[in-house]
Amino acid sequence: MSKRPTDSLAGKIVTVLGGSGFVGKHLAQELLARGARLRIASRNPRKAYAIKPLGNLGQVQFARVDVTKADSLAAVLAGSDAVVNLVGAFAGDLDALQGKGVGRIAAAAKAAGAGAFVHVSALGVDAESDVAYSRTKAEGEEAVRAAFPGATIVRPSLMFGPDDKFVMMFGDLISRMPVMPVFAPDAKLQPVFVDDVAEAIGNALADPAVHGGKTFELAGPEVITMLELNERIAEAEGRSRHFAALPDGVSSLIAATTGWLPGAPITTDQFKLLKAGSVAGGTAPGIADLGVSPRPLGLFLDRWMTQFRKHGRFGAKDPSAA
């Protein structure tokens, strides 16, 4: 039987840096299904132990790593056939974690002999931005290109999934709040399903000769505003809600005065990023160029929101529900 393109990862060691988070779990499932031997490396690998049952005996390994230290990286990347970098943060030493320091990660992958390296950035990053997250993400891309010219860089839009902390967070809030404030209501988003991102990364790893040295924008098939997103979530919950679209001046004031507090609704940087939106620019190859047909949020929303209906999955979608 001829070897399928997706079989090219079978038996290979793929190290996923920062693999204990939301994307890591879904990427692990994709790579394990392709037969890869998976090494999940992060500051706290215990957070990823739920991944182990997804693989066969001996198919998953966990390792502790400090990506800011060359010796730690060298140890965890030794023997890797391919490497994926998922490390990212909104606070802390962003330059070391996702800025110029990412060059250290790419160089270590190169030195380890990895044949493929995928760096996960973000849509809309800007080296001139006054938001540290966006600026350092852009700097990280340049550092990767310099240290590993054959790397693939992917820029996903806002990712959604049944275990995300964005769509599902709004689902919970809308179920409990009769009046829901909406920050940056006109901000445009092009949300992408996390499993589609995982498949795109898998395809990039499987064929670095074709996809290496390129940057891809990973976005979903539809563009929606923040207000539309909230309205669609409420509809899927079968709840009647009033949405208060906040003017930018009010949103900015709330972010500036409360953003430093624990549990604040939004920080100044988060508001700036949200207001800028997350839509593919069309100047770089897209997710279809990685062989993936992205699925829309509407395909899943009704099913995922049943838990937030008045009577759960036993309740009808009654738009008059409280």
Short mmCIF file of C-alpha atoms in Angstrom, two decimals:
data_model
loop_
_atom_site.label_atom_id
_atom_site.label_comp_id
_atom_site.label_asym_id
_atom_site.label_seq_id
_atom_site.Cartn_x
_atom_site.Cartn_y
_atom_site.Cartn_z
CA MET A 1 0.00 0.00 0.00
CA SER A 2 1.36 3.44 -0.93
CA LYS A 3 2.38 5.77 1.84
CA ARG A 4 -0.05 8.63 2.42
CA PRO A 5 1.42 12.11 3.00
CA THR A 6 0.04 12.11 6.54
CA ASP A 7 1.98 8.90 7.28
CA SER A 8 5.33 10.66 6.90
CA LEU A 9 5.38 11.45 10.64
CA ALA A 10 4.90 7.82 11.68
CA GLY A 11 7.58 6.77 14.15
CA LYS A 12 9.25 10.19 14.18
CA ILE A 13 9.99 12.07 17.39
CA VAL A 14 8.10 15.37 17.46
CA THR A 15 8.86 17.68 20.37
CA VAL A 16 6.17 20.21 21.22
CA LEU A 17 7.44 23.10 23.31
CA GLY A 18 4.72 24.66 25.45
CA GLY A 19 2.52 21.68 24.74
CA SER A 20 0.64 21.64 28.05
CA GLY A 21 -1.90 24.27 27.05
CA PHE A 22 -5.09 24.51 24.99
CA VAL A 23 -3.48 24.14 21.55
CA GLY A 24 -1.05 21.50 22.77
CA LYS A 25 -3.79 19.05 23.68
CA HIS A 26 -5.42 19.27 20.25
CA LEU A 27 -2.10 19.18 18.41
CA ALA A 28 -1.09 16.11 20.40
CA GLN A 29 -4.22 14.27 19.29
CA GLU A 30 -3.48 15.15 15.65
CA LEU A 31 0.16 14.08 15.77
CA LEU A 32 -0.50 10.88 17.69
CA ALA A 33 -3.14 9.89 15.13
CA ARG A 34 -0.44 10.25 12.48
CA GLY A 35 1.78 7.81 14.37
CA ALA A 36 4.33 10.31 15.67
CA ARG A 37 6.23 9.72 18.90
CA LEU A 38 5.40 12.77 20.96
CA ARG A 39 7.54 14.62 23.49
CA ILE A 40 5.58 17.27 25.38
CA ALA A 41 7.94 19.81 26.93
CA SER A 42 6.88 22.69 29.17
CA ARG A 43 7.63 24.44 32.44
CA ASN A 44 5.04 22.26 34.15
CA PRO A 45 4.60 19.03 32.16
CA ARG A 46 2.19 17.66 34.78
CA LYS A 47 -0.47 19.92 33.27
CA ALA A 48 -0.25 17.82 30.10
CA TYR A 49 -0.64 14.37 31.67
CA ALA A 50 -4.19 14.12 30.30
CA ILE A 51 -2.59 13.68 26.88
CA LYS A 52 -1.01 10.33 27.77
CA PRO A 53 -4.15 8.16 27.25
CA LEU A 54 -4.48 9.59 23.72
CA GLY A 55 -1.41 7.63 22.59
CA ASN A 56 -0.27 4.04 22.58
CA LEU A 57 2.12 2.56 25.14
CA GLY A 58 5.40 4.48 24.99
CA GLN A 59 4.16 6.94 22.34
CA VAL A 60 4.06 9.97 24.66
CA GLN A 61 6.89 11.38 26.75
CA PHE A 62 6.85 14.39 29.09
CA ALA A 63 9.79 16.66 29.84
CA ARG A 64 10.45 19.82 31.80
CA VAL A 65 12.10 22.70 29.96
CA ASP A 66 13.11 26.30 30.49
CA VAL A 67 13.11 27.79 26.99
CA THR A 68 15.20 30.75 28.15
CA LYS A 69 18.17 28.45 28.89
CA ALA A 70 20.23 26.94 26.06
CA ASP A 71 21.29 23.84 28.01
CA SER A 72 17.69 23.02 28.95
CA LEU A 73 16.61 23.35 25.31
CA ALA A 74 19.48 21.23 24.04
CA ALA A 75 18.59 18.42 26.43
CA VAL A 76 14.88 18.34 25.60
CA LEU A 77 15.33 18.67 21.82
CA ALA A 78 18.00 15.98 21.50
CA GLY A 79 16.97 13.37 18.93
CA SER A 80 13.96 15.33 17.67
CA ASP A 81 12.97 14.80 14.06
CA ALA A 82 10.62 17.78 14.19
CA VAL A 83 9.84 20.59 16.64
CA VAL A 84 6.79 22.77 17.24
CA ASN A 85 7.03 25.93 19.32
CA LEU A 86 3.79 26.88 21.06
CA VAL A 87 5.38 28.98 23.80
CA GLY A 88 3.67 32.32 24.29
CA ALA A 89 2.55 34.65 27.05
CA PHE A 90 0.83 37.97 27.73
CA ALA A 91 2.99 38.87 30.73
CA GLY A 92 6.50 38.33 32.03
CA ASP A 93 9.73 38.53 30.05
CA LEU A 94 8.06 38.53 26.64
CA ASP A 95 11.27 39.20 24.77
CA ALA A 96 12.83 36.02 26.16
CA LEU A 97 9.69 33.91 25.78
CA GLN A 98 8.31 34.92 22.40
CA GLY A 99 10.49 37.75 21.11
CA LYS A 100 14.13 37.68 20.10
CA GLY A 101 14.64 34.81 22.52
CA VAL A 102 12.69 32.55 20.16
CA GLY A 103 15.80 32.59 18.00
CA ARG A 104 17.43 30.52 20.74
CA ILE A 105 14.70 27.91 20.37
CA ALA A 106 15.01 27.80 16.59
CA ALA A 107 18.80 27.55 16.78
CA ALA A 108 18.54 24.70 19.28
CA ALA A 109 16.12 22.84 16.99
CA LYS A 110 18.55 23.29 14.11
CA ALA A 111 21.47 22.09 16.21
CA ALA A 112 19.48 19.03 17.31
CA GLY A 113 19.12 18.03 13.66
CA ALA A 114 15.38 18.59 13.39
CA GLY A 115 14.23 18.39 9.78
CA ALA A 116 11.12 20.49 10.39
CA PHE A 117 10.35 23.38 12.71
CA VAL A 118 6.96 25.07 13.07
CA HIS A 119 6.69 28.29 15.04
CA VAL A 120 3.20 29.37 16.11
CA SER A 121 2.87 33.15 16.06
CA ALA A 122 -0.39 35.14 15.84
CA LEU A 123 -2.42 36.93 13.20
CA GLY A 124 -1.84 40.68 12.95
CA VAL A 125 1.49 40.87 14.79
CA ASP A 126 3.27 44.18 14.33
CA ALA A 127 6.90 45.03 15.06
CA GLU A 128 5.89 48.70 15.49
CA SER A 129 3.03 48.02 17.92
CA ASP A 130 2.96 49.68 21.33
CA VAL A 131 1.52 46.44 22.71
CA ALA A 132 4.38 44.25 23.91
CA TYR A 133 2.60 41.02 22.99
CA SER A 134 2.20 41.98 19.33
CA ARG A 135 5.64 43.56 19.03
CA THR A 136 7.53 40.63 20.54
CA LYS A 137 5.57 38.11 18.47
CA ALA A 138 6.73 39.95 15.33
CA GLU A 139 10.30 40.04 16.60
CA GLY A 140 10.09 36.33 17.33
CA GLU A 141 9.17 35.60 13.74
CA GLU A 142 12.27 37.44 12.50
CA ALA A 143 14.46 35.61 14.99
CA VAL A 144 13.10 32.25 13.78
CA ARG A 145 13.73 33.10 10.13
CA ALA A 146 17.31 34.05 10.91
CA ALA A 147 18.12 30.97 13.00
CA PHE A 148 16.15 28.33 11.04
CA PRO A 149 15.53 29.54 7.45
CA GLY A 150 13.56 26.40 6.61
CA ALA A 151 11.08 26.91 9.45
CA THR A 152 7.35 27.25 8.87
CA ILE A 153 5.64 30.12 10.67
CA VAL A 154 1.89 29.97 11.21
CA ARG A 155 -0.23 32.90 12.34
CA PRO A 156 -3.56 31.67 13.69
CA SER A 157 -6.51 33.94 14.29
CA LEU A 158 -8.53 33.63 17.48
CA MET A 159 -8.85 29.87 18.04
CA PHE A 160 -12.04 28.26 19.29
CA GLY A 161 -12.78 24.81 20.64
CA PRO A 162 -14.95 23.02 23.20
CA ASP A 163 -12.34 23.69 25.88
CA ASP A 164 -11.22 27.20 24.90
CA LYS A 165 -11.13 30.22 27.22
CA PHE A 166 -12.82 32.69 24.90
CA VAL A 167 -16.02 31.43 23.27
CA MET A 168 -16.77 29.18 26.23
CA MET A 169 -16.08 32.01 28.68
CA PHE A 170 -18.61 34.19 26.89
CA GLY A 171 -21.02 31.26 26.89
CA ASP A 172 -20.83 31.10 30.66
CA LEU A 173 -21.09 34.88 31.14
CA ILE A 174 -24.07 35.23 28.81
CA SER A 175 -25.90 32.44 30.64
CA ARG A 176 -25.62 34.39 33.91
CA MET A 177 -25.88 38.05 32.90
CA PRO A 178 -29.17 39.51 31.57
CA VAL A 179 -27.26 42.58 30.32
CA MET A 180 -23.90 41.91 28.73
CA PRO A 181 -21.36 44.69 28.04
CA VAL A 182 -19.43 44.21 24.79
CA PHE A 183 -15.96 45.69 24.44
CA ALA A 184 -14.91 46.69 20.90
CA PRO A 185 -18.29 45.59 19.46
CA ASP A 186 -17.28 46.36 15.86
CA ALA A 187 -13.92 44.58 16.03
CA LYS A 188 -13.67 42.01 13.24
CA LEU A 189 -12.62 38.44 14.00
CA GLN A 190 -12.03 35.46 11.75
CA PRO A 191 -12.10 32.64 14.32
CA VAL A 192 -10.48 29.34 13.40
CA PHE A 193 -11.22 25.89 14.83
CA VAL A 194 -8.29 24.67 16.94
CA ASP A 195 -8.41 21.20 15.34
CA ASP A 196 -8.02 22.81 11.91
CA VAL A 197 -4.94 24.63 13.20
CA ALA A 198 -3.59 21.33 14.53
CA GLU A 199 -4.11 19.69 11.15
CA ALA A 200 -2.36 22.58 9.40
CA ILE A 201 0.64 22.25 11.72
CA GLY A 202 0.71 18.51 11.14
CA ASN A 203 0.74 19.02 7.37
CA ALA A 204 3.56 21.55 7.65
CA LEU A 205 5.64 19.11 9.70
CA ALA A 206 4.90 16.26 7.30
CA ASP A 207 6.21 18.09 4.24
CA PRO A 208 8.87 20.69 5.16
CA ALA A 209 10.27 20.59 1.62
CA VAL A 210 7.04 22.21 0.40
CA HIS A 211 5.97 24.29 3.39
CA GLY A 212 9.31 25.21 4.97
CA GLY A 213 10.55 28.79 4.77
CA LYS A 214 6.99 30.13 4.44
CA THR A 215 4.55 32.04 6.63
CA PHE A 216 0.85 31.10 6.67
CA GLU A 217 -2.21 32.93 7.97
CA LEU A 218 -4.59 30.47 9.62
CA ALA A 219 -8.11 31.90 9.70
CA GLY A 220 -11.62 30.52 9.60
CA PRO A 221 -14.09 30.79 6.71
CA GLU A 222 -16.13 33.72 8.07
CA VAL A 223 -15.55 37.21 9.44
CA ILE A 224 -17.76 38.29 12.35
CA THR A 225 -17.78 41.20 14.79
CA MET A 226 -17.49 40.90 18.55
CA LEU A 227 -21.14 41.92 18.90
CA GLU A 228 -22.22 39.29 16.37
CA LEU A 229 -20.23 36.65 18.24
CA ASN A 230 -22.04 37.44 21.49
CA GLU A 231 -25.43 37.45 19.75
CA ARG A 232 -24.78 34.09 18.14
CA ILE A 233 -23.71 32.58 21.45
CA ALA A 234 -26.91 33.82 23.12
CA GLU A 235 -28.98 32.40 20.27
CA ALA A 236 -27.27 29.02 20.60
CA GLU A 237 -28.04 29.08 24.32
CA GLY A 238 -31.67 29.90 23.62
CA ARG A 239 -31.45 32.98 25.79
CA SER A 240 -32.80 36.48 25.29
CA ARG A 241 -30.09 38.97 26.21
CA HIS A 242 -29.48 42.69 25.93
CA PHE A 243 -26.00 43.59 24.72
CA ALA A 244 -24.57 46.98 25.64
CA ALA A 245 -22.09 47.94 22.94
CA LEU A 246 -19.52 50.03 24.80
CA PRO A 247 -17.97 53.06 23.06
CA ASP A 248 -14.20 52.83 22.69
CA GLY A 249 -13.69 55.70 25.13
CA VAL A 250 -15.63 53.90 27.86
CA SER A 251 -13.88 50.60 27.15
CA SER A 252 -10.47 52.26 27.26
CA LEU A 253 -11.30 53.96 30.57
CA ILE A 254 -12.48 50.68 32.14
CA ALA A 255 -9.34 48.91 30.93
CA ALA A 256 -7.06 51.66 32.25
CA THR A 257 -8.69 51.94 35.68
CA THR A 258 -9.39 48.26 36.43
CA GLY A 259 -7.06 46.30 34.17
CA TRP A 260 -4.40 45.94 36.86
CA LEU A 261 -6.84 44.22 39.25
CA PRO A 262 -7.00 40.41 39.50
CA GLY A 263 -9.97 39.15 37.53
CA ALA A 264 -10.42 42.45 35.67
CA PRO A 265 -12.72 42.18 32.62
CA ILE A 266 -10.06 43.51 30.25
CA THR A 267 -6.61 45.12 30.34
CA THR A 268 -5.44 48.04 28.23
CA ASP A 269 -3.29 45.78 26.03
CA GLN A 270 -6.11 43.26 25.63
CA PHE A 271 -8.47 46.03 24.56
CA LYS A 272 -5.99 47.34 21.99
CA LEU A 273 -5.49 43.85 20.57
CA LEU A 274 -9.24 43.20 20.47
CA LYS A 275 -9.98 46.53 18.82
CA ALA A 276 -7.36 45.83 16.14
CA GLY A 277 -9.25 42.66 15.23
CA SER A 278 -7.92 39.34 13.98
CA VAL A 279 -8.58 38.93 10.26
CA ALA A 280 -6.36 37.46 7.55
CA GLY A 281 -4.69 40.14 5.47
CA GLY A 282 -4.54 38.03 2.34
CA THR A 283 -0.91 38.91 1.63
CA ALA A 284 0.41 35.54 2.85
CA PRO A 285 -0.62 31.97 2.01
CA GLY A 286 -3.67 30.80 3.95
CA ILE A 287 -4.82 27.68 5.72
CA ALA A 288 -6.05 26.15 2.45
CA ASP A 289 -2.43 26.27 1.21
CA LEU A 290 -1.64 23.83 4.01
CA GLY A 291 -4.34 21.48 2.75
CA VAL A 292 -7.01 22.33 5.30
CA SER A 293 -10.63 23.35 4.65
CA PRO A 294 -11.50 25.39 7.76
CA ARG A 295 -14.80 24.76 9.52
CA PRO A 296 -17.07 27.59 10.71
CA LEU A 297 -17.97 28.27 14.33
CA GLY A 298 -21.65 27.74 13.52
CA LEU A 299 -20.98 24.09 12.84
CA PHE A 300 -20.32 23.52 16.55
CA LEU A 301 -21.95 26.36 18.49
CA ASP A 302 -25.40 24.84 19.06
CA ARG A 303 -23.88 21.64 20.41
CA TRP A 304 -21.30 23.31 22.64
CA MET A 305 -23.76 25.80 24.13
CA THR A 306 -26.25 23.18 25.34
CA GLN A 307 -24.51 23.15 28.73
CA PHE A 308 -25.45 26.82 29.18
CA ARG A 309 -29.15 26.48 28.33
CA LYS A 310 -31.70 26.94 31.08
CA HIS A 311 -32.21 23.20 31.48
CA GLY A 312 -28.96 22.05 29.93
CA ARG A 313 -29.12 19.54 27.12
CA PHE A 314 -32.66 18.65 28.18
CA GLY A 315 -33.86 22.20 27.55
CA ALA A 316 -35.28 23.54 24.30
CA LYS A 317 -33.78 26.53 22.49
CA ASP A 318 -36.36 28.95 23.83
CA PRO A 319 -35.38 32.54 22.92
CA SER A 320 -37.49 33.85 25.79
CA ALA A 321 -35.48 31.88 28.36
CA ALA A 322 -34.00 33.89 31.19
#
